[in-house]
Amino acid sequence: MRIPILKLYNCLLVSIQWELDDQTALQFQEDLLHKIHETNANGVVIDLTSIDFIDSFIAKVLGDVINMSKLMGAKVVITGIQPAVAITLIELGISLNDVLTSLDLEKGLEKLKQELGE
Amino acid sequence: MDIQSCVNIQTEWDIVAARQLGRNVAKELGFGVVDQARITTAISELARNIFIYAHKGRVCIEKMNDKGHAGLRIIAIDSGPGINDIRLAMEDGYSTSGGLGAGLPGVKRLMDEFQIVSSPGKGTEITAIKWIR
Amino acid sequence: MNSLIINYIDNHKEHILNLWVEKMKEKADDRVLRVVSNQVFVGTSREFVEMVTSNLNDENEEYSERLRDFAEKVVKLGWPISFVTEGIQVFSTIVYDGIKDEKLINEEDEMKLFYGLHKWTNPMTNEIVNVYSTTWERTVSLQKIALQELSAPLIPVFDGISVMPLIGAIDTERAKQIMENLLNGVVKHRSEVVLIDITGVPVVDTMVAHHIIQAADAVRLVGAQCMLVGIRPEIAQTIVSLGINLNQVTTKNTLKKGMEAALEIMKKKMIQVGEISEDSNSKII
């Protein structure tokens, strides 16, 4: 199953709605980079509101895709990380430093605009 | 009165099956949302370790009751290459697979009790317990 | 054998009581004597001896009820459990010695007497220990709940700004609770800035600092930011001398300064409306 990636003006919107297995996560990494290349988007918002746990593998895939997007000139904001997910990530020892975060999709888009200087 | 259910780990999909089993049992036992996430994440880490390093093994989830205190025990067993230096494997940031190296020390922090027995060439058995607060 | 013991106790009640009080006063530490007056001590002792005696006469049910009442009373008085159990031992020794001294039994029966007293005092000791431990367990669980309720609330102050005052010592268990409250509150109230006020935290050691840093990281993950306020001079000193790195967290010495900084982040400002003077009737509503 593939995660849909939507284009909104010069941004890409991704909402992950179900539990990520390893294949889906890797597929998503590939799809997102292709989409950035295709659309020349300079911002990405990934919404994780429906995700109720993230292990170190998925965290690594997410961290990687953020850095890869940065290399391609697109800024990424992660939104809607649940309290339980944040606590487990911190306890695992993953703090995702340098990652932009926002409370929800709306604030994420605002932050992206701010970061892109619009 | 311990009830045990197990998932054999052979493919990536079994990792998903193992953590779903864990989450269901945790929910059943009445763990809070945060503890459910802790348990699910710990199972995912342990199952993935089996898949990556030993290729096959087994993850078991056990309901526990110790003097009226309920808890959940995760047992991850494999007969893979084993861990040469457990102390090194328990260090943050140490990884032989290019991962984040958060797996084992992370699981220890997520759970209340953690025990690891490993002999090189024979396999590894990890037991981790979470008590209901 | 029982009737012999009962008769002896009944006939020598006052004598036994006096002896007992005297012996127990020697044993009682300051703790007991400080909390109760002499009168209460003697009164309670009398009750104790009477209760101990009644064990031999009363029906079982009635007796266990009286025993429980008495034990609860003693707990309230603050008598240490060791003192009470010792009291039972002393009592049985007094009776044993008394009966022996008056030569009410011959030597062969001494063993029987000893065993009879033993059989009689044992359940008593058990029951008292039982009542004590139940009382303690109840107290501990009540205190645990009270402590949990003490755990920090998150107070929304303005749109997007919340404050969490922390009061009292922080251990791992409480730190976890605080973290959950903090994150759930931030998400629930959609707070973009949260001020953690540690004015009421007596000691900030490496462990507490570690929890604060973790909390700040977690707050960042859910999409908000954290500010640490209420840092007293001695806290600043310990933090630096312990080599704790709080660089990732914005810190301010007072809640007031923190609030100003938070308003700035939210691009908000507080302004004074109208002049405050006695002759003007303009009021801010």
mmCIF file with all atom_site columns, C-alpha atoms in Angstrom, chain A:
data_model
loop_
_atom_site.group_PDB
_atom_site.id
_atom_site.type_symbol
_atom_site.label_atom_id
_atom_site.label_alt_id
_atom_site.label_comp_id
_atom_site.label_asym_id
_atom_site.label_entity_id
_atom_site.label_seq_id
_atom_site.pdbx_PDB_ins_code
_atom_site.Cartn_x
_atom_site.Cartn_y
_atom_site.Cartn_z
_atom_site.occupancy
_atom_site.B_iso_or_equiv
_atom_site.pdbx_formal_charge
_atom_site.auth_seq_id
_atom_site.auth_comp_id
_atom_site.auth_asym_id
_atom_site.auth_atom_id
_atom_site.pdbx_PDB_model_num
ATOM 1   C CA . MET A 1 1   ? 0.000  0.000  0.000   1.00 0.00 ? 1   MET A CA 1
ATOM 2   C CA . ARG A 1 2   ? 1.365  3.413  -0.929  1.00 0.00 ? 2   ARG A CA 1
ATOM 3   C CA . ILE A 1 3   ? 1.076  6.611  1.032   1.00 0.00 ? 3   ILE A CA 1
ATOM 4   C CA . PRO A 1 4   ? -0.598 9.345  -1.049  1.00 0.00 ? 4   PRO A CA 1
ATOM 5   C CA . ILE A 1 5   ? 1.385  12.535 -1.549  1.00 0.00 ? 5   ILE A CA 1
ATOM 6   C CA . LEU A 1 6   ? -0.651 15.622 -2.398  1.00 0.00 ? 6   LEU A CA 1
ATOM 7   C CA . LYS A 1 7   ? 0.569  18.825 -3.998  1.00 0.00 ? 7   LYS A CA 1
ATOM 8   C CA . LEU A 1 8   ? -0.680 22.161 -2.726  1.00 0.00 ? 8   LEU A CA 1
ATOM 9   C CA . TYR A 1 9   ? 0.832  25.179 -4.534  1.00 0.00 ? 9   TYR A CA 1
ATOM 10  C CA . ASN A 1 10  ? 4.555  24.743 -4.016  1.00 0.00 ? 10  ASN A CA 1
ATOM 11  C CA . CYS A 1 11  ? 4.195  22.368 -1.091  1.00 0.00 ? 11  CYS A CA 1
ATOM 12  C CA . LEU A 1 12  ? 3.654  18.664 -0.734  1.00 0.00 ? 12  LEU A CA 1
ATOM 13  C CA . LEU A 1 13  ? 1.228  17.293 1.865   1.00 0.00 ? 13  LEU A CA 1
ATOM 14  C CA . VAL A 1 14  ? 1.510  13.829 3.308   1.00 0.00 ? 14  VAL A CA 1
ATOM 15  C CA . SER A 1 15  ? -0.800 12.384 5.911   1.00 0.00 ? 15  SER A CA 1
ATOM 16  C CA . ILE A 1 16  ? 0.207  8.975  7.184   1.00 0.00 ? 16  ILE A CA 1
ATOM 17  C CA . GLN A 1 17  ? -2.996 7.260  8.208   1.00 0.00 ? 17  GLN A CA 1
ATOM 18  C CA . TRP A 1 18  ? -2.014 3.752  9.190   1.00 0.00 ? 18  TRP A CA 1
ATOM 19  C CA . GLU A 1 19  ? 0.709  1.819  10.915  1.00 0.00 ? 19  GLU A CA 1
ATOM 20  C CA . LEU A 1 20  ? 3.899  1.895  8.864   1.00 0.00 ? 20  LEU A CA 1
ATOM 21  C CA . ASP A 1 21  ? 5.561  -1.368 8.043   1.00 0.00 ? 21  ASP A CA 1
ATOM 22  C CA . ASP A 1 22  ? 9.150  -1.361 6.837   1.00 0.00 ? 22  ASP A CA 1
ATOM 23  C CA . GLN A 1 23  ? 8.338  -1.740 3.132   1.00 0.00 ? 23  GLN A CA 1
ATOM 24  C CA . THR A 1 24  ? 5.751  1.032  3.129   1.00 0.00 ? 24  THR A CA 1
ATOM 25  C CA . ALA A 1 25  ? 8.180  3.326  4.934   1.00 0.00 ? 25  ALA A CA 1
ATOM 26  C CA . LEU A 1 26  ? 10.954 2.702  2.404   1.00 0.00 ? 26  LEU A CA 1
ATOM 27  C CA . GLN A 1 27  ? 8.526  3.017  -0.505  1.00 0.00 ? 27  GLN A CA 1
ATOM 28  C CA . PHE A 1 28  ? 7.353  6.323  0.924   1.00 0.00 ? 28  PHE A CA 1
ATOM 29  C CA . GLN A 1 29  ? 10.928 7.576  1.113   1.00 0.00 ? 29  GLN A CA 1
ATOM 30  C CA . GLU A 1 30  ? 11.410 6.863  -2.561  1.00 0.00 ? 30  GLU A CA 1
ATOM 31  C CA . ASP A 1 31  ? 8.018  8.242  -3.635  1.00 0.00 ? 31  ASP A CA 1
ATOM 32  C CA . LEU A 1 32  ? 8.488  11.500 -1.756  1.00 0.00 ? 32  LEU A CA 1
ATOM 33  C CA . LEU A 1 33  ? 11.911 12.194 -3.275  1.00 0.00 ? 33  LEU A CA 1
ATOM 34  C CA . HIS A 1 34  ? 10.584 11.499 -6.764  1.00 0.00 ? 34  HIS A CA 1
ATOM 35  C CA . LYS A 1 35  ? 7.628  13.761 -6.149  1.00 0.00 ? 35  LYS A CA 1
ATOM 36  C CA . ILE A 1 36  ? 9.905  16.582 -4.958  1.00 0.00 ? 36  ILE A CA 1
ATOM 37  C CA . HIS A 1 37  ? 11.985 16.164 -8.079  1.00 0.00 ? 37  HIS A CA 1
ATOM 38  C CA . GLU A 1 38  ? 8.897  16.055 -10.284 1.00 0.00 ? 38  GLU A CA 1
ATOM 39  C CA . THR A 1 39  ? 7.071  19.052 -8.829  1.00 0.00 ? 39  THR A CA 1
ATOM 40  C CA . ASN A 1 40  ? 9.986  21.220 -7.731  1.00 0.00 ? 40  ASN A CA 1
ATOM 41  C CA . ALA A 1 41  ? 8.237  21.647 -4.411  1.00 0.00 ? 41  ALA A CA 1
ATOM 42  C CA . ASN A 1 42  ? 10.230 23.586 -1.825  1.00 0.00 ? 42  ASN A CA 1
ATOM 43  C CA . GLY A 1 43  ? 8.287  22.514 1.239   1.00 0.00 ? 43  GLY A CA 1
ATOM 44  C CA . VAL A 1 44  ? 6.830  19.309 2.659   1.00 0.00 ? 44  VAL A CA 1
ATOM 45  C CA . VAL A 1 45  ? 4.454  18.749 5.573   1.00 0.00 ? 45  VAL A CA 1
ATOM 46  C CA . ILE A 1 46  ? 4.221  15.226 6.960   1.00 0.00 ? 46  ILE A CA 1
ATOM 47  C CA . ASP A 1 47  ? 1.316  14.741 9.339   1.00 0.00 ? 47  ASP A CA 1
ATOM 48  C CA . LEU A 1 48  ? 1.621  11.918 11.873  1.00 0.00 ? 48  LEU A CA 1
ATOM 49  C CA . THR A 1 49  ? -1.574 12.530 13.870  1.00 0.00 ? 49  THR A CA 1
ATOM 50  C CA . SER A 1 50  ? -2.855 8.977  13.298  1.00 0.00 ? 50  SER A CA 1
ATOM 51  C CA . ILE A 1 51  ? 0.428  7.252  14.089  1.00 0.00 ? 51  ILE A CA 1
ATOM 52  C CA . ASP A 1 52  ? 0.457  5.760  17.578  1.00 0.00 ? 52  ASP A CA 1
ATOM 53  C CA . PHE A 1 53  ? 4.025  4.504  17.743  1.00 0.00 ? 53  PHE A CA 1
ATOM 54  C CA . ILE A 1 54  ? 7.360  5.015  15.995  1.00 0.00 ? 54  ILE A CA 1
ATOM 55  C CA . ASP A 1 55  ? 10.270 2.641  16.472  1.00 0.00 ? 55  ASP A CA 1
ATOM 56  C CA . SER A 1 56  ? 13.912 3.351  15.727  1.00 0.00 ? 56  SER A CA 1
ATOM 57  C CA . PHE A 1 57  ? 13.665 1.995  12.184  1.00 0.00 ? 57  PHE A CA 1
ATOM 58  C CA . ILE A 1 58  ? 10.794 4.252  11.157  1.00 0.00 ? 58  ILE A CA 1
ATOM 59  C CA . ALA A 1 59  ? 12.457 7.157  12.973  1.00 0.00 ? 59  ALA A CA 1
ATOM 60  C CA . LYS A 1 60  ? 15.589 6.538  10.932  1.00 0.00 ? 60  LYS A CA 1
ATOM 61  C CA . VAL A 1 61  ? 13.637 6.392  7.661   1.00 0.00 ? 61  VAL A CA 1
ATOM 62  C CA . LEU A 1 62  ? 11.867 9.640  8.587   1.00 0.00 ? 62  LEU A CA 1
ATOM 63  C CA . GLY A 1 63  ? 15.101 11.351 9.633   1.00 0.00 ? 63  GLY A CA 1
ATOM 64  C CA . ASP A 1 64  ? 16.774 10.191 6.427   1.00 0.00 ? 64  ASP A CA 1
ATOM 65  C CA . VAL A 1 65  ? 13.973 11.393 4.188   1.00 0.00 ? 65  VAL A CA 1
ATOM 66  C CA . ILE A 1 66  ? 14.060 14.788 5.892   1.00 0.00 ? 66  ILE A CA 1
ATOM 67  C CA . ASN A 1 67  ? 17.789 15.122 5.255   1.00 0.00 ? 67  ASN A CA 1
ATOM 68  C CA . MET A 1 68  ? 17.451 13.879 1.692   1.00 0.00 ? 68  MET A CA 1
ATOM 69  C CA . SER A 1 69  ? 14.657 16.384 1.014   1.00 0.00 ? 69  SER A CA 1
ATOM 70  C CA . LYS A 1 70  ? 16.858 19.119 2.444   1.00 0.00 ? 70  LYS A CA 1
ATOM 71  C CA . LEU A 1 71  ? 19.582 18.132 -0.025  1.00 0.00 ? 71  LEU A CA 1
ATOM 72  C CA . MET A 1 72  ? 17.052 18.510 -2.801  1.00 0.00 ? 72  MET A CA 1
ATOM 73  C CA . GLY A 1 73  ? 16.093 21.938 -1.544  1.00 0.00 ? 73  GLY A CA 1
ATOM 74  C CA . ALA A 1 74  ? 12.810 21.170 0.210   1.00 0.00 ? 74  ALA A CA 1
ATOM 75  C CA . LYS A 1 75  ? 12.138 21.935 3.862   1.00 0.00 ? 75  LYS A CA 1
ATOM 76  C CA . VAL A 1 76  ? 10.167 19.411 5.857   1.00 0.00 ? 76  VAL A CA 1
ATOM 77  C CA . VAL A 1 77  ? 7.858  20.060 8.810   1.00 0.00 ? 77  VAL A CA 1
ATOM 78  C CA . ILE A 1 78  ? 6.532  17.141 10.852  1.00 0.00 ? 78  ILE A CA 1
ATOM 79  C CA . THR A 1 79  ? 3.146  17.714 12.463  1.00 0.00 ? 79  THR A CA 1
ATOM 80  C CA . GLY A 1 80  ? 0.817  16.032 14.927  1.00 0.00 ? 80  GLY A CA 1
ATOM 81  C CA . ILE A 1 81  ? 3.245  13.769 16.775  1.00 0.00 ? 81  ILE A CA 1
ATOM 82  C CA . GLN A 1 82  ? 1.161  12.273 19.608  1.00 0.00 ? 82  GLN A CA 1
ATOM 83  C CA . PRO A 1 83  ? 2.330  12.681 23.239  1.00 0.00 ? 83  PRO A CA 1
ATOM 84  C CA . ALA A 1 84  ? 2.778  8.914  23.647  1.00 0.00 ? 84  ALA A CA 1
ATOM 85  C CA . VAL A 1 85  ? 4.878  8.779  20.478  1.00 0.00 ? 85  VAL A CA 1
ATOM 86  C CA . ALA A 1 86  ? 7.010  11.731 21.594  1.00 0.00 ? 86  ALA A CA 1
ATOM 87  C CA . ILE A 1 87  ? 7.651  10.116 24.993  1.00 0.00 ? 87  ILE A CA 1
ATOM 88  C CA . THR A 1 88  ? 8.663  6.743  23.500  1.00 0.00 ? 88  THR A CA 1
ATOM 89  C CA . LEU A 1 89  ? 10.938 8.423  20.963  1.00 0.00 ? 89  LEU A CA 1
ATOM 90  C CA . ILE A 1 90  ? 12.708 10.388 23.695  1.00 0.00 ? 90  ILE A CA 1
ATOM 91  C CA . GLU A 1 91  ? 13.056 7.296  25.872  1.00 0.00 ? 91  GLU A CA 1
ATOM 92  C CA . LEU A 1 92  ? 14.453 5.368  22.935  1.00 0.00 ? 92  LEU A CA 1
ATOM 93  C CA . GLY A 1 93  ? 17.065 8.126  22.740  1.00 0.00 ? 93  GLY A CA 1
ATOM 94  C CA . ILE A 1 94  ? 15.850 9.610  19.469  1.00 0.00 ? 94  ILE A CA 1
ATOM 95  C CA . SER A 1 95  ? 15.323 13.359 19.723  1.00 0.00 ? 95  SER A CA 1
ATOM 96  C CA . LEU A 1 96  ? 15.154 14.190 15.977  1.00 0.00 ? 96  LEU A CA 1
ATOM 97  C CA . ASN A 1 97  ? 17.213 17.326 16.508  1.00 0.00 ? 97  ASN A CA 1
ATOM 98  C CA . ASP A 1 98  ? 16.984 19.955 13.756  1.00 0.00 ? 98  ASP A CA 1
ATOM 99  C CA . VAL A 1 99  ? 13.604 18.648 12.651  1.00 0.00 ? 99  VAL A CA 1
ATOM 100 C CA . LEU A 1 100 ? 10.893 21.289 12.335  1.00 0.00 ? 100 LEU A CA 1
ATOM 101 C CA . THR A 1 101 ? 7.691  20.364 14.153  1.00 0.00 ? 101 THR A CA 1
ATOM 102 C CA . SER A 1 102 ? 4.222  21.800 14.600  1.00 0.00 ? 102 SER A CA 1
ATOM 103 C CA . LEU A 1 103 ? 1.127  20.919 16.571  1.00 0.00 ? 103 LEU A CA 1
ATOM 104 C CA . ASP A 1 104 ? -1.107 20.350 13.527  1.00 0.00 ? 104 ASP A CA 1
ATOM 105 C CA . LEU A 1 105 ? -1.297 20.567 9.756   1.00 0.00 ? 105 LEU A CA 1
ATOM 106 C CA . GLU A 1 106 ? -2.502 24.172 9.793   1.00 0.00 ? 106 GLU A CA 1
ATOM 107 C CA . LYS A 1 107 ? 0.319  25.392 12.032  1.00 0.00 ? 107 LYS A CA 1
ATOM 108 C CA . GLY A 1 108 ? 2.732  23.251 10.034  1.00 0.00 ? 108 GLY A CA 1
ATOM 109 C CA . LEU A 1 109 ? 1.855  25.058 6.814   1.00 0.00 ? 109 LEU A CA 1
ATOM 110 C CA . GLU A 1 110 ? 2.221  28.421 8.599   1.00 0.00 ? 110 GLU A CA 1
ATOM 111 C CA . LYS A 1 111 ? 5.644  27.416 9.871   1.00 0.00 ? 111 LYS A CA 1
ATOM 112 C CA . LEU A 1 112 ? 6.695  26.277 6.420   1.00 0.00 ? 112 LEU A CA 1
ATOM 113 C CA . LYS A 1 113 ? 5.662  29.625 4.931   1.00 0.00 ? 113 LYS A CA 1
ATOM 114 C CA . GLN A 1 114 ? 7.634  31.407 7.617   1.00 0.00 ? 114 GLN A CA 1
ATOM 115 C CA . GLU A 1 115 ? 10.696 29.238 7.001   1.00 0.00 ? 115 GLU A CA 1
ATOM 116 C CA . LEU A 1 116 ? 10.481 29.761 3.252   1.00 0.00 ? 116 LEU A CA 1
ATOM 117 C CA . GLY A 1 117 ? 10.215 33.513 3.855   1.00 0.00 ? 117 GLY A CA 1
ATOM 118 C CA . GLU A 1 118 ? 6.871  33.992 2.218   1.00 0.00 ? 118 GLU A CA 1
#
